[in-house]
Coordinates of C-alpha atoms in Angstrom, one line a residue:
X170 CA 21.3 -73.5 -154.4
X171 CA 20.5 -71.0 -157.4
X172 CA 23.5 -68.6 -157.7
X173 CA 23.2 -65.2 -159.7
X174 CA 26.2 -64.2 -161.9
X175 CA 26.6 -60.8 -163.6
X176 CA 29.3 -59.9 -166.7
X177 CA 29.2 -56.9 -168.4
X178 CA 30.2 -56.9 -171.9
X179 CA 31.8 -54.5 -174.3
X180 CA 31.8 -56.7 -177.3
X181 CA 29.9 -54.8 -180.1
X182 CA 29.3 -58.2 -182.0
X183 CA 26.0 -59.3 -180.5
X184 CA 26.0 -62.1 -183.1
X185 CA 28.7 -64.0 -180.9
X186 CA 26.1 -64.0 -178.3
X187 CA 23.5 -65.9 -180.3
X188 CA 26.6 -68.4 -181.1
X189 CA 27.2 -68.9 -177.7
X190 CA 23.7 -69.8 -176.9
X191 CA 23.2 -72.0 -179.7
X192 CA 26.7 -73.8 -180.2
X193 CA 29.2 -75.5 -178.0
X194 CA 32.1 -73.6 -176.7
X195 CA 35.6 -74.6 -175.0
X196 CA 34.9 -73.3 -171.1
X197 CA 38.8 -72.0 -170.9
X198 CA 39.2 -69.8 -174.2
X199 CA 35.3 -69.3 -174.8
X200 CA 35.7 -70.1 -178.5
X201 CA 33.3 -72.1 -180.5
X202 CA 34.4 -75.9 -180.7
X203 CA 34.5 -77.0 -184.3
X204 CA 33.9 -80.7 -185.9
X205 CA 36.4 -81.8 -188.5
X206 CA 34.9 -80.0 -191.2
X207 CA 35.5 -76.9 -189.4
X208 CA 31.9 -76.1 -188.6
X209 CA 30.7 -75.3 -185.2
X210 CA 28.8 -77.9 -183.1
X211 CA 25.0 -77.2 -182.0
X212 CA 24.5 -77.8 -178.1
X213 CA 22.6 -81.0 -177.2
X214 CA 19.8 -79.4 -175.5
X215 CA 18.8 -75.6 -175.2
X216 CA 15.6 -73.7 -174.9
X217 CA 15.8 -70.0 -176.4
X218 CA 13.1 -67.2 -176.0
X219 CA 13.2 -63.4 -176.9
X220 CA 11.6 -60.3 -175.0
X221 CA 10.9 -57.3 -177.0
X222 CA 12.9 -59.1 -180.1
X223 CA 13.2 -62.2 -182.0
X224 CA 15.7 -64.3 -180.4
X225 CA 17.5 -65.2 -183.6
X226 CA 17.6 -61.6 -184.7
X227 CA 18.7 -60.3 -181.4
X228 CA 21.8 -58.9 -183.0
X229 CA 20.2 -56.9 -185.5
X230 CA 17.5 -55.6 -183.4
X231 CA 20.3 -54.4 -180.8
X232 CA 22.3 -52.7 -183.6
X233 CA 19.0 -51.0 -184.8
X234 CA 18.2 -49.7 -181.7
X235 CA 21.8 -48.3 -180.6
X236 CA 21.9 -46.8 -184.1
X237 CA 18.7 -45.1 -183.4
X238 CA 19.7 -43.6 -180.4
X239 CA 23.3 -43.0 -181.1
X240 CA 24.3 -45.2 -178.0
X241 CA 27.0 -48.1 -177.7
X242 CA 29.0 -46.6 -180.6
X243 CA 32.5 -46.5 -178.6
X244 CA 34.8 -49.0 -177.5
X245 CA 34.5 -48.5 -173.9
X246 CA 30.7 -48.9 -173.9
X247 CA 28.9 -51.3 -172.1
X248 CA 27.1 -53.3 -175.0
X249 CA 25.2 -55.9 -173.1
X250 CA 24.6 -57.4 -169.7
X251 CA 24.8 -61.1 -169.2
X252 CA 23.2 -62.5 -165.9
X253 CA 23.3 -66.3 -165.0
X254 CA 21.0 -68.2 -162.8
X255 CA 22.7 -71.4 -162.0
X256 CA 20.4 -73.9 -160.1
X257 CA 21.6 -76.4 -157.8
X258 CA 22.7 -79.9 -159.5
X259 CA 20.3 -81.7 -156.9
X260 CA 17.2 -79.5 -157.9
X261 CA 16.6 -81.7 -161.0
X262 CA 16.3 -85.2 -158.9
X263 CA 15.1 -84.0 -155.4
X264 CA 12.6 -81.5 -156.8
X265 CA 11.9 -82.4 -160.4
X266 CA 13.2 -79.4 -161.7
X267 CA 12.7 -79.5 -165.6
X268 CA 14.5 -77.4 -168.6
X269 CA 11.1 -76.1 -169.6
X270 CA 10.2 -75.1 -166.1
X271 CA 13.8 -73.3 -165.7
X272 CA 13.4 -71.6 -169.2
X273 CA 9.8 -70.3 -167.7
X274 CA 11.0 -69.1 -164.7
X275 CA 14.0 -67.2 -166.5
X276 CA 11.5 -65.5 -168.7
X277 CA 9.3 -64.5 -165.8
X278 CA 12.9 -63.0 -163.9
X279 CA 13.7 -61.2 -167.1
X280 CA 10.3 -59.5 -167.5
X281 CA 10.1 -58.6 -163.8
X282 CA 13.6 -57.1 -163.4
X283 CA 14.6 -55.9 -167.1
X284 CA 11.6 -54.2 -168.3
X285 CA 11.8 -52.6 -171.6
X286 CA 15.0 -54.2 -172.6
X287 CA 15.3 -56.4 -175.7
X288 CA 16.4 -59.6 -174.0
X289 CA 17.7 -63.1 -175.0
X290 CA 16.7 -66.0 -172.5
X291 CA 18.2 -69.2 -173.1
X292 CA 18.4 -72.4 -170.9
X293 CA 21.2 -75.0 -170.9
X294 CA 21.2 -78.3 -169.5
X295 CA 25.0 -79.2 -169.9
X296 CA 26.2 -77.5 -166.6
X297 CA 29.6 -76.0 -166.1
X298 CA 32.7 -78.4 -165.8
X299 CA 30.6 -81.3 -166.3
X300 CA 28.4 -80.5 -163.3
X301 CA 25.2 -81.2 -165.3
X302 CA 23.2 -78.4 -163.5
X303 CA 20.4 -76.6 -165.1
X304 CA 21.2 -72.9 -165.8
X305 CA 19.9 -70.0 -167.8
X306 CA 21.7 -67.2 -169.6
X307 CA 19.9 -63.7 -169.7
X308 CA 21.5 -61.3 -171.9
X309 CA 20.0 -57.8 -172.3
X310 CA 20.9 -54.9 -174.4
X311 CA 22.4 -52.4 -172.2
X312 CA 20.2 -49.7 -174.0
X313 CA 16.5 -49.8 -173.2
X314 CA 14.0 -50.1 -176.1
X315 CA 10.5 -49.4 -174.5
X316 CA 9.4 -46.7 -171.8
X317 CA 8.1 -48.5 -169.0
X318 CA 6.6 -47.6 -165.4
X319 CA 8.7 -46.5 -162.7
X320 CA 9.6 -49.3 -160.3
X321 CA 10.7 -49.6 -156.9
X322 CA 14.4 -50.9 -157.8
X323 CA 15.1 -48.0 -160.2
X324 CA 16.8 -45.3 -158.8
X325 CA 16.7 -42.4 -161.2
X326 CA 13.5 -41.4 -163.3
X327 CA 15.4 -42.1 -166.5
X328 CA 15.9 -45.5 -165.6
X329 CA 12.2 -46.5 -166.9
X330 CA 12.7 -44.4 -170.0
X331 CA 13.7 -45.7 -173.8
X332 CA 17.1 -44.6 -175.0
X333 CA 18.6 -44.8 -171.5
X334 CA 21.1 -47.4 -170.5
X335 CA 20.9 -50.3 -168.0
X336 CA 22.2 -49.0 -164.4
X337 CA 23.5 -51.5 -162.0
X338 CA 23.8 -50.4 -158.8
X339 CA 24.7 -52.4 -155.3
X340 CA 21.0 -51.7 -154.4
X341 CA 19.8 -53.1 -157.7
X342 CA 22.2 -56.0 -157.5
X343 CA 20.8 -56.9 -154.1
X344 CA 17.1 -56.5 -155.4
X345 CA 18.1 -59.1 -158.1
X346 CA 19.6 -61.4 -155.7
X347 CA 16.5 -61.3 -153.3
X348 CA 14.5 -62.0 -156.5
X349 CA 16.3 -65.3 -157.1
X350 CA 15.7 -66.2 -153.8
X351 CA 12.3 -65.5 -153.8
X352 CA 11.5 -67.3 -156.8
X353 CA 13.5 -70.4 -155.4
X354 CA 11.6 -70.3 -152.3
X355 CA 8.4 -70.4 -154.0
X356 CA 9.3 -73.2 -156.1
X357 CA 10.7 -75.1 -153.3
X358 CA 14.2 -75.1 -154.8
X359 CA 17.3 -75.2 -152.9
X360 CA 18.9 -71.8 -151.9
X361 CA 21.2 -70.0 -149.6
X362 CA 21.1 -66.6 -148.5
X363 CA 22.9 -64.7 -151.3
X364 CA 22.8 -61.6 -149.5
X365 CA 25.1 -62.6 -146.6
X366 CA 29.0 -62.0 -147.3
X367 CA 30.6 -65.3 -148.5
X368 CA 32.9 -67.2 -145.7
X369 CA 35.7 -67.5 -148.9
X370 CA 34.9 -65.0 -151.4
X371 CA 36.4 -66.4 -154.6
X372 CA 35.2 -64.2 -157.5
X373 CA 35.0 -65.5 -161.1
X374 CA 38.4 -63.9 -162.2
X375 CA 40.1 -66.0 -159.5
X376 CA 38.1 -69.1 -160.2
X377 CA 39.2 -69.1 -163.7
X378 CA 42.8 -68.0 -163.0
X379 CA 43.1 -71.3 -160.5
X380 CA 41.7 -73.4 -163.3
X381 CA 44.0 -72.0 -165.9
X382 CA 46.9 -72.2 -163.7
X383 CA 46.3 -75.9 -162.8
X384 CA 46.1 -76.7 -166.2
X385 CA 49.4 -75.1 -167.2
X386 CA 51.0 -76.6 -163.9
X387 CA 49.9 -79.8 -165.2
X388 CA 51.4 -79.6 -168.4
X389 CA 54.7 -78.4 -166.9
X390 CA 54.6 -81.6 -164.7
X391 CA 54.2 -84.1 -167.3
X392 CA 57.2 -82.9 -169.1
X393 CA 59.2 -83.0 -165.6
X394 CA 57.9 -86.3 -164.9
X395 CA 58.5 -87.9 -168.6
X396 CA 62.4 -86.2 -167.9
X397 CA 62.4 -88.6 -164.8
X398 CA 62.4 -85.8 -162.3
X399 CA 59.7 -85.3 -159.7
X400 CA 57.5 -82.1 -159.7
X401 CA 58.2 -79.5 -157.2
X402 CA 54.4 -79.1 -156.8
X403 CA 51.3 -80.4 -158.3
X404 CA 48.5 -78.0 -157.0
X405 CA 48.1 -74.5 -158.3
X406 CA 47.5 -71.9 -155.7
X407 CA 46.2 -68.5 -156.3
X408 CA 47.9 -65.5 -154.1
X409 CA 44.7 -64.9 -152.4
X410 CA 44.1 -69.0 -151.8
X411 CA 47.6 -68.9 -150.2
X412 CA 46.2 -66.3 -147.9
X413 CA 43.3 -68.1 -147.0
X414 CA 45.1 -71.3 -146.3
X415 CA 48.0 -69.4 -144.4
X416 CA 45.5 -67.2 -142.1
X417 CA 43.3 -70.6 -141.3
X418 CA 46.4 -72.5 -140.2
X419 CA 48.1 -69.5 -138.1
X420 CA 44.5 -68.4 -136.6
X421 CA 43.8 -72.0 -135.5
X422 CA 46.8 -71.5 -133.1
X423 CA 47.1 -68.0 -132.0
X424 CA 45.5 -66.7 -128.8
X425 CA 45.9 -62.9 -129.8
X426 CA 46.6 -60.5 -132.4
X427 CA 50.4 -60.3 -131.7
X428 CA 50.7 -64.4 -132.0
X429 CA 48.8 -64.4 -135.3
X430 CA 50.8 -61.3 -136.6
X431 CA 54.2 -63.0 -135.9
X432 CA 52.9 -66.4 -137.1
X433 CA 52.1 -65.0 -140.4
X434 CA 55.3 -63.4 -140.7
X435 CA 57.4 -65.8 -139.5
X436 CA 56.1 -69.1 -141.1
X437 CA 54.6 -67.6 -144.5
X438 CA 56.3 -64.2 -144.7
X439 CA 52.9 -62.6 -144.8
X440 CA 52.9 -58.8 -143.7
X441 CA 49.3 -57.8 -141.5
X442 CA 48.2 -54.2 -141.7
X443 CA 45.5 -53.4 -139.1
X444 CA 44.1 -50.1 -140.0
X445 CA 40.8 -48.7 -139.6
X446 CA 39.3 -51.7 -137.8
X447 CA 40.2 -54.0 -140.9
X448 CA 42.9 -56.4 -142.0
X449 CA 44.7 -56.4 -144.8
X450 CA 47.5 -58.8 -145.9
X451 CA 50.7 -58.5 -148.0
X452 CA 51.7 -61.9 -150.2
X453 CA 55.2 -62.1 -150.3
X454 CA 55.4 -62.0 -154.0
X455 CA 53.1 -58.7 -154.1
X456 CA 53.8 -54.9 -153.9
X457 CA 50.1 -54.3 -152.7
X458 CA 47.8 -55.4 -149.7
X459 CA 44.9 -57.6 -150.2
X460 CA 42.1 -56.8 -148.0
X461 CA 40.2 -59.1 -145.8
X462 CA 37.1 -58.3 -147.6
X463 CA 38.6 -59.7 -150.9
X464 CA 39.1 -63.0 -149.0
X465 CA 35.6 -63.5 -147.2
X466 CA 34.4 -63.0 -143.8
X467 CA 36.4 -65.8 -142.2
X468 CA 39.8 -63.6 -142.7
X469 CA 38.4 -60.2 -141.5
X470 CA 39.2 -58.5 -138.1
X471 CA 36.0 -59.2 -136.0
X472 CA 35.7 -63.0 -136.9
X473 CA 39.4 -63.6 -136.2
X474 CA 39.6 -61.6 -132.9
X475 CA 36.4 -63.7 -131.7
X476 CA 38.5 -66.8 -132.7
X477 CA 41.5 -65.7 -130.7
X478 CA 39.4 -65.2 -127.7
X479 CA 38.0 -68.8 -128.2
X480 CA 41.4 -70.3 -128.4
X481 CA 42.5 -68.4 -125.3
X482 CA 39.5 -69.5 -123.3
X483 CA 39.9 -73.4 -124.4
X484 CA 43.8 -72.9 -123.2
X485 CA 42.8 -71.6 -119.8
X486 CA 39.9 -74.5 -119.7
X487 CA 42.7 -77.1 -120.1
X488 CA 43.7 -78.7 -116.8
X489 CA 47.4 -78.0 -115.6
X490 CA 50.0 -80.5 -116.2
X491 CA 53.9 -80.3 -115.7
X492 CA 55.8 -78.4 -118.0
X493 CA 57.8 -81.7 -118.9
X494 CA 54.9 -82.8 -120.4
X495 CA 54.7 -79.8 -122.7
X496 CA 58.7 -80.4 -124.0
X497 CA 59.0 -82.2 -127.5
X498 CA 60.1 -85.9 -127.3
X499 CA 62.2 -86.6 -130.2
X500 CA 62.3 -90.1 -131.3
X501 CA 64.2 -92.6 -129.4
X502 CA 66.4 -93.6 -132.9
X503 CA 66.3 -90.7 -135.3
X504 CA 68.0 -93.0 -137.8
X505 CA 64.6 -95.0 -138.1
X506 CA 62.3 -92.6 -138.2
X507 CA 63.6 -90.0 -140.8
X508 CA 60.6 -87.8 -141.1
X509 CA 59.3 -87.1 -137.3
X510 CA 59.5 -83.4 -137.0
X511 CA 58.0 -81.0 -134.6
X512 CA 58.0 -77.2 -134.0
X513 CA 60.8 -75.5 -132.4
X514 CA 60.2 -75.0 -128.5
X515 CA 62.0 -72.1 -126.8
X516 CA 61.5 -73.7 -123.0
X517 CA 63.2 -77.2 -124.2
X518 CA 66.8 -77.7 -123.2
X519 CA 68.3 -78.5 -126.7
X520 CA 71.6 -78.4 -125.1
X521 CA 70.9 -81.7 -123.0
X522 CA 69.8 -83.3 -126.3
X523 CA 71.4 -81.6 -129.6
X524 CA 69.9 -84.6 -131.7
X525 CA 66.4 -83.1 -131.1
X526 CA 67.4 -80.4 -133.0
X527 CA 67.5 -82.0 -136.2
X528 CA 64.1 -83.0 -136.1
X529 CA 62.4 -79.5 -135.7
X530 CA 60.1 -78.6 -138.9
X531 CA 61.1 -75.3 -140.5
X532 CA 61.0 -73.5 -143.8
X533 CA 64.1 -74.4 -146.0
X534 CA 66.5 -71.4 -146.1
X535 CA 70.3 -70.8 -146.4
X536 CA 72.5 -72.2 -143.7
X537 CA 74.7 -69.2 -142.4
X538 CA 78.1 -69.0 -142.6
X539 CA 79.1 -68.3 -138.9
X540 CA 82.7 -67.9 -139.5
X541 CA 82.1 -64.9 -141.8
X542 CA 79.1 -63.4 -140.4
X543 CA 80.0 -60.3 -138.4
X544 CA 77.0 -59.9 -136.0
X545 CA 77.4 -63.6 -135.0
X546 CA 80.9 -62.7 -134.0
X547 CA 79.9 -59.7 -132.3
X548 CA 77.2 -61.1 -130.5
X549 CA 76.9 -64.5 -128.7
X550 CA 73.4 -64.9 -128.2
X551 CA 72.9 -64.2 -131.7
X552 CA 75.4 -66.8 -132.7
X553 CA 73.5 -69.2 -130.7
X554 CA 70.2 -68.5 -132.5
X555 CA 72.0 -68.7 -135.8
X556 CA 73.6 -72.5 -134.7
X557 CA 70.0 -73.7 -133.8
X558 CA 68.8 -72.2 -137.0
X559 CA 71.5 -73.8 -139.1
X560 CA 70.9 -77.0 -137.5
X561 CA 67.0 -76.8 -138.5
X562 CA 68.0 -75.7 -141.9
X563 CA 70.2 -79.1 -142.1
X564 CA 67.4 -81.4 -141.1
X565 CA 64.8 -79.6 -143.5
X566 CA 67.6 -80.1 -146.4
X567 CA 67.8 -83.9 -145.3
X568 CA 64.2 -84.3 -145.5
X569 CA 64.0 -82.7 -148.6
X570 CA 67.0 -84.9 -150.2
X571 CA 65.4 -88.1 -148.8
X572 CA 61.7 -87.1 -149.9
X573 CA 62.9 -86.5 -153.5
X574 CA 65.3 -89.6 -153.4
X575 CA 68.8 -87.8 -154.1
X576 CA 71.0 -90.3 -152.9
X577 CA 74.2 -88.8 -154.0
X578 CA 75.6 -85.4 -154.2
X579 CA 76.2 -86.1 -158.2
X580 CA 72.3 -86.9 -158.6
X581 CA 71.3 -83.5 -156.6
X582 CA 73.8 -81.6 -159.0
X583 CA 72.4 -83.3 -162.4
X584 CA 68.8 -82.4 -161.3
X585 CA 70.0 -78.7 -160.5
X586 CA 71.7 -78.5 -163.9
X587 CA 68.7 -79.9 -165.6
X588 CA 66.0 -77.4 -164.1
X589 CA 69.0 -74.7 -164.8
X590 CA 68.8 -75.8 -168.3
X591 CA 65.4 -75.8 -168.7
X592 CA 65.2 -72.3 -166.8
X593 CA 67.3 -70.8 -169.7
X594 CA 65.1 -72.5 -172.5
X595 CA 62.3 -71.2 -171.0
X596 CA 63.7 -67.6 -170.7
X597 CA 64.8 -67.8 -174.4
X598 CA 61.4 -68.8 -175.5
X599 CA 59.9 -65.9 -173.8
X600 CA 62.3 -63.6 -175.4
X601 CA 61.6 -65.0 -178.9
X602 CA 57.8 -64.5 -178.3
X603 CA 58.4 -60.8 -177.0
X604 CA 60.3 -60.2 -180.3
X605 CA 57.6 -61.3 -182.3
X606 CA 55.2 -59.4 -180.4
X607 CA 57.0 -56.2 -180.6
X608 CA 57.3 -57.3 -184.4
X609 CA 53.4 -57.5 -184.3
X610 CA 52.8 -54.2 -182.7
X611 CA 55.1 -52.3 -185.0
X612 CA 53.1 -53.7 -187.9
X613 CA 49.8 -52.8 -186.2
X614 CA 51.1 -49.2 -185.7
X615 CA 52.4 -48.9 -189.4
X616 CA 49.0 -50.4 -190.5
X617 CA 47.1 -48.1 -188.5
X618 CA 49.3 -45.3 -190.2
X619 CA 48.8 -46.6 -193.3
X620 CA 45.0 -46.7 -193.2
X621 CA 44.5 -43.4 -191.8
X622 CA 46.5 -41.6 -194.7
X623 CA 45.1 -43.7 -197.5
X624 CA 42.1 -41.8 -198.4
X625 CA 44.6 -38.7 -198.8
X626 CA 47.1 -40.6 -200.9
X627 CA 44.2 -42.1 -202.9
X628 CA 42.8 -38.3 -203.3
X629 CA 46.3 -37.5 -204.6
X630 CA 46.0 -40.1 -207.2
X631 CA 42.9 -39.0 -208.6
X632 CA 43.9 -35.5 -208.6
X633 CA 44.6 -33.6 -211.8
X634 CA 47.7 -31.8 -210.5
X635 CA 49.2 -34.4 -208.6
X636 CA 52.5 -32.4 -207.7
X637 CA 50.1 -29.6 -206.3
X638 CA 48.3 -32.1 -204.2
X639 CA 51.6 -34.0 -202.9
X640 CA 52.8 -30.5 -201.8
X641 CA 49.6 -29.8 -199.8
X642 CA 49.5 -33.1 -198.1
X643 CA 53.1 -33.8 -198.1
X644 CA 53.0 -34.9 -194.4
X645 CA 50.2 -37.5 -194.5
X646 CA 51.8 -38.6 -198.1
X647 CA 55.2 -39.3 -196.7
X648 CA 53.5 -41.4 -193.6
X649 CA 51.5 -43.3 -196.0
X650 CA 54.4 -44.4 -198.1
X651 CA 56.7 -44.8 -195.2
X652 CA 54.2 -47.4 -193.9
X653 CA 53.8 -49.1 -197.0
X654 CA 57.5 -49.9 -197.5
X655 CA 58.0 -51.0 -193.8
X656 CA 54.8 -53.4 -194.2
X657 CA 56.1 -54.9 -197.5
X658 CA 59.8 -55.6 -196.1
X659 CA 58.2 -57.1 -192.9
X660 CA 55.9 -59.4 -195.0
X661 CA 57.4 -61.9 -197.5
X662 CA 54.7 -61.8 -200.0
X663 CA 54.6 -58.1 -200.1
X664 CA 51.3 -57.4 -199.1
X665 CA 49.8 -55.2 -196.9
X666 CA 48.4 -57.2 -193.8
X667 CA 44.7 -56.7 -192.4
X668 CA 44.3 -55.2 -188.9
X669 CA 42.1 -58.1 -188.0
X670 CA 44.6 -60.5 -188.8
X671 CA 47.4 -58.7 -186.9
X672 CA 45.1 -58.2 -183.7
X673 CA 44.6 -61.7 -183.9
X674 CA 47.9 -62.9 -183.9
X675 CA 48.7 -60.3 -181.1
X676 CA 46.0 -62.0 -179.1
X677 CA 47.6 -65.5 -179.5
X678 CA 51.2 -64.1 -179.1
X679 CA 49.9 -62.6 -175.6
X680 CA 48.5 -65.5 -174.5
X681 CA 51.5 -67.5 -175.4
X682 CA 53.8 -64.9 -173.8
X683 CA 51.7 -65.2 -170.4
X684 CA 52.1 -69.1 -170.7
X685 CA 55.8 -69.3 -171.0
X686 CA 56.3 -66.5 -168.4
X687 CA 54.5 -69.1 -166.0
X688 CA 56.7 -71.5 -167.0
X689 CA 59.8 -69.7 -166.6
X690 CA 58.9 -68.4 -163.1
X691 CA 58.1 -71.9 -162.1
X692 CA 61.5 -73.2 -163.4
X693 CA 63.2 -70.0 -161.7
X694 CA 61.6 -71.0 -158.3
X695 CA 62.3 -74.7 -158.8
X696 CA 66.0 -73.7 -159.5
X697 CA 66.5 -71.2 -156.8
X698 CA 65.2 -73.8 -154.4
X699 CA 67.5 -76.6 -155.2
X700 CA 70.4 -73.9 -155.2
X701 CA 69.6 -73.3 -151.6
X702 CA 69.4 -77.2 -151.2
X703 CA 73.0 -77.7 -152.8
X704 CA 74.4 -75.0 -150.8
X705 CA 73.1 -76.7 -147.7
X706 CA 74.2 -79.9 -148.6
X707 CA 77.8 -78.7 -149.2
X708 CA 77.9 -77.1 -145.9
X709 CA 76.8 -80.3 -144.3
X710 CA 79.5 -82.3 -146.2
X711 CA 82.1 -79.9 -145.2
X712 CA 82.7 -78.9 -148.8
X713 CA 82.9 -75.4 -150.8
X714 CA 79.9 -74.5 -152.6
X715 CA 80.0 -75.8 -156.2
X716 CA 76.9 -75.1 -158.5
X717 CA 78.7 -75.1 -161.7
X718 CA 78.4 -77.9 -164.4
X719 CA 81.4 -79.8 -163.3
X720 CA 80.3 -82.6 -161.1
X721 CA 81.4 -83.4 -157.6
X722 CA 82.5 -86.6 -156.3
X723 CA 79.8 -89.2 -155.1
X724 CA 79.1 -88.7 -151.4
X725 CA 76.2 -90.3 -149.8
X726 CA 73.7 -87.7 -148.6
X727 CA 70.6 -89.8 -147.7

């Protein structure tokens, strides 16, 4: 299936587009891959052509056109539009799609849908993420070069005139998607309906966030495994994917909206909002809701309500059986079957078989101290509920301890201390990077101040009456001199740093801080989880809670 992607770029350096087309780049950082001599490496295979421009002079011709019409001169202006046609990898073998054919289709597509624009059309055969699929890059200057005839997909008269910018609307995007589908159907290539909403709407931003998150998680887990511990989790999950998985789980069992809402809240701590015929979901770690449209059609109200109705009909069609057959049957020998858990059933008489409570699966939470809980002392029903909940948490804690092979309380404490130490170290690393970032921001501020007032200072030096000139521009000169003094004190060599080098250093530190924050939050969550386990284990053993560095005596807790 061919997929159309669109990227709007504000980068004024058009030469980087040519570099990306011709040379190999890292998928994550989008920076060129260099050889041992520090030179960029050519792509193994590519096909490149230009429309209304020479392909190797695309950057110069775009800059010349922008200067001619005085457009694309500001940072916030969109300088170019990048469209990617990605064909199905199976098209190469099943339908004989060649690189030359893909390039020809890309040229046809660009001439038809972006008339009058300077365009660079380049076909790559390497594919993304090692997929090996053929894909075509179409990059157009956002400013139109030539006057063209008005086309049906152009909404405004100026959309056909030179000197006006590319105007992408929702209707225009639908036209572009339909055009891709028409070409694929004509050439007998694999294709899906691009105009239909996606069941699982994963944007490019979410995709790359998941890729980067998994890479960072793998690096952290390597260090944890090297230290002889078991990683807390091995699969990175975006907040949207967490919502999708939770919704699928609860929706498959829910018979109505109330069941669905309660299930999300109790099992995953997700808050559901039903407003104006649409659902929105509040992730436990967020302050703002995520709409159902942002997740996909299978998470919208209409689809889910239909699913609830199907679940209800299926339940009604099930033959009647006795109530006792619905009751959970705990394992005959709990000591031998350590991980046999089932969901809590409010209709089951646990007082007749209290051991069954230990095999109820639930989320891991702190065991409540009934003796010091005022509400439990005032309400017998609430106290009974807390007792069952405590037994559930004890069972979950025992399962956690067994799964992670903590055979003594001391081993558990050692792991908690190690993770706490790593949490402190990661926090210190974040603070150190933040201090460096603050220093760089100060230097950027003073460098800007230095550059802004440098012409005034230079004019004063050239003036015949320097004293008079200094008095006339006293504020600007004082700002210049204070900036020079600050920058020379901050740099050991006494030189004034360039703005370009400072911004490059700021970008590196920003990326580094983001990765360090991820590491810190990972160990912080891990530490919180182990603190809960330690507290629950102490409750099981009847000991006071001890989470300090001192070790407790050995106790078998498995």
